[in-house]
Amino acid sequence: MTKLRIALVIGTTRATRFADIPADWLLEQLKDHPELSVEKVDLRDFNLPLFDEPASNLWMPSSDPAAIAWQKKIGEFDGYIFTVAEYNRSISGALKNALDQAYNEWNKKPMSAIAYGGTGAARALEHLRNMAVELQMVPTRNAVHIAAGDFFKVHPGMGGSGNMADVEENLKGSVKAMAEDLVWWGKATKAARG
């Protein structure tokens, strides 16, 4: 059986971002999954300008080469896991811009997240799920939230260890549930897309 291809999108570009720590940990958790093949896709690698096309690529092809490269890359996947940091109760500007740079490529594919912050980025992930609906993605119920004490325990900028092993027992159930959702919805949407 062919594994579903899932992009783990690093949703921030800041020099001091925390995203790499949970993303690398999640890649390790899913590396031997029998039905998912997960690849890290870093927004830093695409140098996307602020969205400035006449319209989204739903209506006309994009002209910016960086946007076209981004669309091509994300179009390769059957679903998405986003790293979600909470910025003023929403997602980062970099992630919002990346979402806006494509339309067709997101359509009819599942999405989930590994979200982190004081509240586990719950409010930001709710915003992202609403955006995903507009982009015709299928937001899954389950996600991984690194919240409160766990977040502070592992975030180096908050005095934490930088070692996800310190909190992973609290997160493994969420990883399993998220993966199950991605498999179910990934298979269903892939079959429906033909």
Coordinates of C-alpha atoms in Angstrom, one line a residue, residues 9-142:
V9 CA 4.6 22.7 7.7
I10 CA 6.8 24.8 10.0
G11 CA 4.4 27.8 10.5
T12 CA 6.8 30.5 11.7
T13 CA 10.0 32.0 10.3
R14 CA 11.3 33.9 13.3
A15 CA 15.0 33.4 14.2
T16 CA 14.1 32.5 17.8
R17 CA 11.2 30.2 16.9
F18 CA 10.4 27.1 19.0
A19 CA 8.7 25.2 16.2
D20 CA 11.7 23.1 15.2
I21 CA 11.8 21.3 18.6
P22 CA 8.2 20.0 18.5
A23 CA 8.3 19.4 14.7
D24 CA 11.5 17.3 14.9
W25 CA 10.0 15.4 17.8
L26 CA 6.8 14.7 15.9
L27 CA 8.7 13.6 12.8
E28 CA 10.5 11.1 15.0
Q29 CA 7.2 9.9 16.5
L30 CA 5.7 9.3 13.0
K31 CA 8.8 8.1 11.1
D32 CA 7.8 4.4 11.2
H33 CA 4.1 4.9 10.8
P34 CA 2.8 2.2 8.4
E35 CA 0.4 4.5 6.6
L36 CA 1.9 8.0 6.7
S37 CA 5.1 9.4 5.2
V38 CA 5.7 12.8 6.8
E39 CA 8.1 15.4 5.3
K40 CA 9.0 18.7 7.0
V41 CA 8.3 21.8 4.8
D42 CA 9.8 24.9 6.2
L43 CA 8.4 28.3 5.3
R44 CA 11.9 29.7 5.6
D45 CA 12.9 27.8 2.5
F46 CA 10.4 29.6 0.3
N47 CA 11.0 33.3 1.0
L48 CA 7.4 34.1 0.2
P49 CA 6.6 37.8 -0.4
L50 CA 3.5 39.2 1.1
F51 CA 0.5 38.1 -1.0
D52 CA 0.2 40.7 -3.9
E53 CA -1.4 38.8 -6.8
P54 CA -4.4 40.2 -8.5
A55 CA -6.4 37.2 -7.2
S56 CA -5.8 33.8 -5.6
N57 CA -4.8 30.9 -7.9
L58 CA -8.4 29.7 -7.7
W59 CA -9.2 32.5 -10.2
M60 CA -5.9 32.9 -12.2
P61 CA -2.4 31.6 -12.1
S62 CA 0.1 33.3 -9.8
S63 CA 2.9 35.2 -11.3
D64 CA 5.5 35.3 -8.5
P65 CA 8.0 32.5 -8.9
A66 CA 8.2 32.0 -5.1
A67 CA 4.5 31.5 -4.9
I68 CA 4.5 29.1 -7.8
A69 CA 7.3 27.1 -6.1
W70 CA 5.3 27.0 -2.9
Q71 CA 2.2 25.9 -4.7
K72 CA 4.1 23.1 -6.5
K73 CA 5.6 21.9 -3.2
I74 CA 2.4 21.8 -1.2
G75 CA 0.5 20.3 -4.1
E76 CA 2.6 17.1 -3.7
F77 CA 0.9 16.1 -0.4
D78 CA -2.2 14.3 0.6
G79 CA -2.6 16.2 3.9
Y80 CA -1.0 18.6 6.3
I81 CA 0.2 19.0 9.9
F82 CA 0.9 22.6 10.8
T83 CA 3.1 23.8 13.6
V84 CA 1.0 26.5 15.2
A85 CA 2.3 29.1 17.5
E86 CA -0.2 31.5 19.0
Y87 CA 0.4 35.1 18.1
N88 CA -2.2 37.4 19.7
R89 CA -4.9 34.7 19.7
S90 CA -4.2 33.7 16.1
I91 CA -1.6 32.1 13.8
S92 CA 1.6 33.8 12.7
G93 CA 1.5 36.3 9.9
A94 CA 4.0 34.0 8.0
L95 CA 1.6 31.1 8.1
K96 CA -1.4 33.2 7.1
N97 CA 0.5 34.5 4.1
A98 CA 1.6 31.0 3.1
L99 CA -2.0 29.9 3.2
D100 CA -3.1 32.8 1.0
Q101 CA -0.4 32.1 -1.6
A102 CA -2.2 29.0 -2.8
Y103 CA -5.8 27.7 -3.1
N104 CA -6.2 24.8 -5.4
E105 CA -3.4 22.8 -3.8
W106 CA -5.0 22.8 -0.4
N107 CA -8.4 21.5 -1.6
K108 CA -10.0 18.4 -0.3
K109 CA -7.2 17.3 1.9
P110 CA -7.1 16.8 5.7
M111 CA -5.2 19.0 8.1
S112 CA -4.2 18.9 11.7
A113 CA -1.6 20.5 13.9
I114 CA 1.0 20.4 16.6
A115 CA 0.2 23.6 18.5
Y116 CA 2.0 25.2 21.4
G117 CA 1.8 28.1 23.9
G118 CA 0.3 28.9 27.2
T119 CA -3.1 27.6 26.1
G120 CA -1.6 25.1 23.7
A121 CA -2.4 27.6 20.9
A122 CA -6.0 26.4 21.1
R123 CA -7.4 29.8 19.9
A124 CA -4.9 30.0 17.0
L125 CA -5.7 26.5 15.9
E126 CA -9.4 27.4 15.9
H127 CA -8.6 30.3 13.6
L128 CA -6.6 28.0 11.4
R129 CA -9.4 25.4 11.2
N130 CA -11.7 28.2 10.0
M131 CA -9.2 29.2 7.3
A132 CA -8.8 25.6 6.3
V133 CA -12.5 25.3 5.7
E134 CA -12.4 28.2 3.3
L135 CA -9.5 26.6 1.5
Q136 CA -11.5 23.4 1.2
M137 CA -9.3 21.4 3.6
V138 CA -10.8 19.0 6.0
P139 CA -9.8 20.0 9.6
T140 CA -9.5 17.0 11.8
R141 CA -10.8 16.8 15.3
N142 CA -7.6 15.7 17.0

